[in-house]
PDB file of C-alpha atoms in Angstrom:
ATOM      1  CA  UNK M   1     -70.157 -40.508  11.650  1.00 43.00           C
ATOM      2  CA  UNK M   2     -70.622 -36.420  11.927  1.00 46.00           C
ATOM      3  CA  UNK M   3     -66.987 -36.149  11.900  1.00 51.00           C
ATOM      4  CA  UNK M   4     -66.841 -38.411   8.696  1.00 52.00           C
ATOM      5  CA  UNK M   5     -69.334 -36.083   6.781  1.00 50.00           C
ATOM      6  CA  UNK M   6     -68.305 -32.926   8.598  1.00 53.00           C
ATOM      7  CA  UNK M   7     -64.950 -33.451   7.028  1.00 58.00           C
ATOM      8  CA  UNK M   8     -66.142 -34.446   3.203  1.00 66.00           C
ATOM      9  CA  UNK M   9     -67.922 -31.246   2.973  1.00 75.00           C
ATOM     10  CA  UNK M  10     -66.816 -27.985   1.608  1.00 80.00           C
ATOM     11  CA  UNK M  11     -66.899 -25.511   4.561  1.00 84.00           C
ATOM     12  CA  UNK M  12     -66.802 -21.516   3.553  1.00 85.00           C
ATOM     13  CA  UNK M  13     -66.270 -19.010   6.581  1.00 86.00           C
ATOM     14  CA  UNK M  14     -67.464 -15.614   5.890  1.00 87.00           C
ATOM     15  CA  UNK M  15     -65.645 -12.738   8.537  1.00 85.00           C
ATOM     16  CA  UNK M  16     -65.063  -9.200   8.980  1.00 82.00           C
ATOM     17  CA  UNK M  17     -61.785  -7.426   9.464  1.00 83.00           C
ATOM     18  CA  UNK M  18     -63.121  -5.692  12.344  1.00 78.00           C
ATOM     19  CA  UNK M  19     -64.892  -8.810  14.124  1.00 79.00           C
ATOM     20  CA  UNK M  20     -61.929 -10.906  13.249  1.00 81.00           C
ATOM     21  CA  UNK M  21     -59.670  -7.692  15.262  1.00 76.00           C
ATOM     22  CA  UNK M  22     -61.846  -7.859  18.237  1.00 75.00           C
ATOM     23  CA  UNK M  23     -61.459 -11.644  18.515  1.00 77.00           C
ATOM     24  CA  UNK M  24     -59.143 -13.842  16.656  1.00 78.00           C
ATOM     25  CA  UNK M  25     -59.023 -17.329  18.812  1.00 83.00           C
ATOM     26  CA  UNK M  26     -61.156 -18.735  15.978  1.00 82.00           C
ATOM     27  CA  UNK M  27     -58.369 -18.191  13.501  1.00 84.00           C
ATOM     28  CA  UNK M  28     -55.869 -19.716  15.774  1.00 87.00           C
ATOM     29  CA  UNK M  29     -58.777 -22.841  16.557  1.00 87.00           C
ATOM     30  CA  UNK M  30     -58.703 -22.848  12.587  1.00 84.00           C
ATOM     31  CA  UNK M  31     -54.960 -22.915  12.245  1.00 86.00           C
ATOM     32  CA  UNK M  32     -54.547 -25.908  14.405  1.00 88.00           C
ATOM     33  CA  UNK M  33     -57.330 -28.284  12.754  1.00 83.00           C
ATOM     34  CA  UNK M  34     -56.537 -26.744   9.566  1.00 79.00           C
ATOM     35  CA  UNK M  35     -58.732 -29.123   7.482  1.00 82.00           C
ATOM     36  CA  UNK M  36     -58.457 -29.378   3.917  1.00 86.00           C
ATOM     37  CA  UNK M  37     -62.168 -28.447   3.689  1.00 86.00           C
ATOM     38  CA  UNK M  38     -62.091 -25.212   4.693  1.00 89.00           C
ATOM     39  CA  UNK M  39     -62.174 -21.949   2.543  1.00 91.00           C
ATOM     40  CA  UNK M  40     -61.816 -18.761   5.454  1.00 91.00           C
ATOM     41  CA  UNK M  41     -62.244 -15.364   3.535  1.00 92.00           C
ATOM     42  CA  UNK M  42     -62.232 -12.017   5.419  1.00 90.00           C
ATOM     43  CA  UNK M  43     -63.514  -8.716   4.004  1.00 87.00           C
ATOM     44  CA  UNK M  44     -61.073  -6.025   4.841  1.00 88.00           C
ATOM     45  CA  UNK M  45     -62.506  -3.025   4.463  1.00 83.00           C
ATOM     46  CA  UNK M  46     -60.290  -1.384   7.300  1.00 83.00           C
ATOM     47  CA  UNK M  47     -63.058  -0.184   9.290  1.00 77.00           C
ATOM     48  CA  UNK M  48     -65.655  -1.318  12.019  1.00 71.00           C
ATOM     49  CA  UNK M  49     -68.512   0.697  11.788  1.00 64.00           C
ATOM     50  CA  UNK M  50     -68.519   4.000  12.351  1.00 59.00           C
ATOM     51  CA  UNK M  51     -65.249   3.720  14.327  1.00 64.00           C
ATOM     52  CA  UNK M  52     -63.328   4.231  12.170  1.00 69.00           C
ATOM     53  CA  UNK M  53     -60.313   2.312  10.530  1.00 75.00           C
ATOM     54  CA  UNK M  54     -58.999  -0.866  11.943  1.00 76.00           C
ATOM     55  CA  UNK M  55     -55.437  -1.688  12.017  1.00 78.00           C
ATOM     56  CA  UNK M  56     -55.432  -3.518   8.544  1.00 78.00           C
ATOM     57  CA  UNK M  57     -55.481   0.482   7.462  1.00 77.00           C
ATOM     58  CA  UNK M  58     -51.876   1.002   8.914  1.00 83.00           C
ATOM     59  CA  UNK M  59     -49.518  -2.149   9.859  1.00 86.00           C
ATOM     60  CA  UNK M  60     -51.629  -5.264  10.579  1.00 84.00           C
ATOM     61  CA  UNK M  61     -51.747  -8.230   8.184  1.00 89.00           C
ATOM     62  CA  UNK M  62     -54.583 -10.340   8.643  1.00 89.00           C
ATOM     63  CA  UNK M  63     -53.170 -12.703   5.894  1.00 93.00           C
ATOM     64  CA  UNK M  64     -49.643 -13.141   8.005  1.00 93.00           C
ATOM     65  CA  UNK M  65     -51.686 -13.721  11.613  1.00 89.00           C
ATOM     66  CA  UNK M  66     -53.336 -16.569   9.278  1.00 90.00           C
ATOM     67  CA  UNK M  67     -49.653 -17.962   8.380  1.00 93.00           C
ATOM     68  CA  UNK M  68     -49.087 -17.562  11.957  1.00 92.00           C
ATOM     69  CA  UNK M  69     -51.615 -19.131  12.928  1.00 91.00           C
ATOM     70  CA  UNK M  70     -50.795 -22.338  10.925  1.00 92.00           C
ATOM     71  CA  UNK M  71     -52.907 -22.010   8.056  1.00 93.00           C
ATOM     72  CA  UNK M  72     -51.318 -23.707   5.063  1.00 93.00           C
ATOM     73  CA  UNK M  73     -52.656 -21.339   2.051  1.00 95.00           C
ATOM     74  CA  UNK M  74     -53.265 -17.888   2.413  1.00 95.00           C
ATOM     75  CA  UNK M  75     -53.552 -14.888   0.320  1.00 95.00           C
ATOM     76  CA  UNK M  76     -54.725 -10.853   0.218  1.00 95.00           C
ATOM     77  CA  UNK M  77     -56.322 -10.686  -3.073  1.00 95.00           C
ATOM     78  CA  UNK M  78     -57.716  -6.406  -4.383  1.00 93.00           C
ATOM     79  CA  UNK M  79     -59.711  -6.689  -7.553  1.00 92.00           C
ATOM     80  CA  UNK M  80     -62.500  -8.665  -8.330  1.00 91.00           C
ATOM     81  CA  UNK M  81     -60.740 -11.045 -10.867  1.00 93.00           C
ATOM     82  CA  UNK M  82     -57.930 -12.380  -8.542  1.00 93.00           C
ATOM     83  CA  UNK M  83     -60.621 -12.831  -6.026  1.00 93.00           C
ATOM     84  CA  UNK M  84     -62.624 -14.817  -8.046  1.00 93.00           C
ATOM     85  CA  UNK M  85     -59.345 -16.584  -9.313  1.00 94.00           C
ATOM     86  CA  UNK M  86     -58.485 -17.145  -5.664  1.00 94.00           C
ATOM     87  CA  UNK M  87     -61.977 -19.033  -4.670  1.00 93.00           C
ATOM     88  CA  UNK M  88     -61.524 -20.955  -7.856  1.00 92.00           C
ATOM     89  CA  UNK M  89     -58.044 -22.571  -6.916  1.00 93.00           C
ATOM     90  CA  UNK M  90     -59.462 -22.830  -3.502  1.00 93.00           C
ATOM     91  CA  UNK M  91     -62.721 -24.815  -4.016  1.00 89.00           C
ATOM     92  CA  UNK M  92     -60.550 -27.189  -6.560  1.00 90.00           C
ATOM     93  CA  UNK M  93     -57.899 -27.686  -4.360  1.00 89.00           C
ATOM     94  CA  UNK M  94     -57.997 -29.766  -0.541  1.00 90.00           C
ATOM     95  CA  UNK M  95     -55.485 -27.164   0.846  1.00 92.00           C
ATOM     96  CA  UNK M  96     -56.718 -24.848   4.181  1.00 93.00           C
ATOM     97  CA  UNK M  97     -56.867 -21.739   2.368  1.00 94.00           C
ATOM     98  CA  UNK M  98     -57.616 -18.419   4.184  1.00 94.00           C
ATOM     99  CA  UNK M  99     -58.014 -15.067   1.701  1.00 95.00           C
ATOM    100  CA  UNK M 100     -58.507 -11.669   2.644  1.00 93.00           C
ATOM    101  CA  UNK M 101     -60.424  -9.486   0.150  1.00 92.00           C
ATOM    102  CA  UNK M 102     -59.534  -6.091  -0.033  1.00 91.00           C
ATOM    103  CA  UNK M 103     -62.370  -3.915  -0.228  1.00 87.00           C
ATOM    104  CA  UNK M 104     -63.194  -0.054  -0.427  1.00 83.00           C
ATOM    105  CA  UNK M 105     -65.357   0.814   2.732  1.00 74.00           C
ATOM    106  CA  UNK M 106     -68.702   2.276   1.750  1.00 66.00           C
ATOM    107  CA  UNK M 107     -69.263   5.235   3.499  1.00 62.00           C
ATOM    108  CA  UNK M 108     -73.525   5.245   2.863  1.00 62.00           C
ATOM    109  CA  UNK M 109     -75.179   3.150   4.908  1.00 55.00           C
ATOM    110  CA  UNK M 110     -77.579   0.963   2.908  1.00 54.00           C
ATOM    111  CA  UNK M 111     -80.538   1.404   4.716  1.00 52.00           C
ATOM    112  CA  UNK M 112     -81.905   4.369   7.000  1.00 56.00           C
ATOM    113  CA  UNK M 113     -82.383   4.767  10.615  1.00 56.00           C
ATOM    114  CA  UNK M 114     -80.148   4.917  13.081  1.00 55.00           C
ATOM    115  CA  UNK M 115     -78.885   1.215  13.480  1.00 49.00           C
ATOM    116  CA  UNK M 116     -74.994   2.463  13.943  1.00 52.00           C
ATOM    117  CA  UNK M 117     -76.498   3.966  16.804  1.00 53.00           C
ATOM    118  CA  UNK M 118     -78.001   1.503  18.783  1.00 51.00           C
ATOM    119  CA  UNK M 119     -76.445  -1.295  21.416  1.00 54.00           C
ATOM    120  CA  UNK M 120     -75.296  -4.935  19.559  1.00 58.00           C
ATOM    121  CA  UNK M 121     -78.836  -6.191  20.518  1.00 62.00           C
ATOM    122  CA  UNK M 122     -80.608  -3.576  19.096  1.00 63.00           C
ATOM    123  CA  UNK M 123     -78.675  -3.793  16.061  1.00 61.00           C
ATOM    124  CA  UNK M 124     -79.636  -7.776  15.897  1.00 68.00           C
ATOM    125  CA  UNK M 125     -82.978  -6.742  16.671  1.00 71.00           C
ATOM    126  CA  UNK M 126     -82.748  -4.669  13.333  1.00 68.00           C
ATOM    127  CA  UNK M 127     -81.206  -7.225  11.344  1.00 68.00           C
ATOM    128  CA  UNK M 128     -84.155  -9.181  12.231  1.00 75.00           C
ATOM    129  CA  UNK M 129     -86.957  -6.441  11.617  1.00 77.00           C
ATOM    130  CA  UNK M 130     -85.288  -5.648   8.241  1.00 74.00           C
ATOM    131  CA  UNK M 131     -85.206  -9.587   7.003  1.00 76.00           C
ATOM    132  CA  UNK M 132     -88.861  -9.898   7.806  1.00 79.00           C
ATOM    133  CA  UNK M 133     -89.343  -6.981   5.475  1.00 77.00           C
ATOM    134  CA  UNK M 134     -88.144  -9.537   2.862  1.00 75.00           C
ATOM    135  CA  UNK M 135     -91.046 -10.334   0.466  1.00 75.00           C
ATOM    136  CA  UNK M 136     -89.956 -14.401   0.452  1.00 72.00           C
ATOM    137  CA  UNK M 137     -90.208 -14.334   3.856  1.00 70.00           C
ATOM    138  CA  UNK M 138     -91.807 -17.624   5.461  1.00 72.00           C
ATOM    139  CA  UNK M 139     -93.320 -15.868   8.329  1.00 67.00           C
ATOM    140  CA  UNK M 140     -94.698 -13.021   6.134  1.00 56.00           C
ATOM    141  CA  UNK M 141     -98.908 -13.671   6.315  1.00 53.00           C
ATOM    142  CA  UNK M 142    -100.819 -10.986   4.102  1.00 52.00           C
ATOM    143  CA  UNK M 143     -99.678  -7.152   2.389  1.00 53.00           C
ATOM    144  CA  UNK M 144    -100.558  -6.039   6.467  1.00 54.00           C
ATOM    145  CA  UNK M 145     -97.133  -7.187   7.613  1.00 50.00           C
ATOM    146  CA  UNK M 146     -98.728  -9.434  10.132  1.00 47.00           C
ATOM    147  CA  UNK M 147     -96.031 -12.370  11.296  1.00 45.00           C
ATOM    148  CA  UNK M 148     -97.019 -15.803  12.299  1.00 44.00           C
TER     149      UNK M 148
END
């Protein structure tokens, strides 16, 4: 029954260009169920934090590794309106289709401290902190910032 409903359902895969560097067995997992359901799109900025570039910036192609990989429909898409063109023909079609958006890398951070700084869990640990900031969130209690 999962599998059933699993399968009926529009799945969308948000990734990185610099996670998807560090480890890409999901893309080859992807490539060999390849289901119909599935809309993959990378943001390729061409950096991972404050390392620096990636290899998109030179000679990689994430969109070829996809082909590679097996994946049916892919595509590098660089302005705004063939990305949203791209999504479009994705979500009406039942075709695999993995795109990788182009994107300038912002140099400001959008927030302050030093969260480039710290280890992976203290950058989760941040993540966290900063969505409890949210004002719509569940846990908030009162104005004091107490947490349930």
């Amino acid at each position: 029954e999962f599998r059933r409903v699993l399968f009926r359902s529009r799945v969308l895969a948000l990734d990185g260009d610099g996670r998807l560097m560090i480890e890409d067995s999901g893309l080859i997992t992807a490539g060999d169920v390849a289901s119909g359901n599935l809309l993959a799109i990378v943001i390729d900025n061409a950096s991972y934090t404050d390392m620096g570039e990636t290899f998109t910036a030179r000679r990689v192609d994430l969109e070829k590794m996809a082909a590679g990989a097996g994946i049916p429909r892919t595509r590098t898409v660089r302005t705004l309106e063939d990305f949203e063109a791209a999504v479009r023909e994705a979500l009406a079609g039942n075709v695999f289709t993995f795109l990788v958006a182009k994107v300038t890398r912002d140099t400001k951070l959008p927030f302050a401290g030093n969260y480039i700084q710290r280890s992976e869990r203290g950058m989760k640990e941040s993540f966290v902190d900063a969505v409890k900031q949210l004002p719509d969130y569940p846990g908030r209690v009162d104005a004091n910032t107490r947490w349930k």
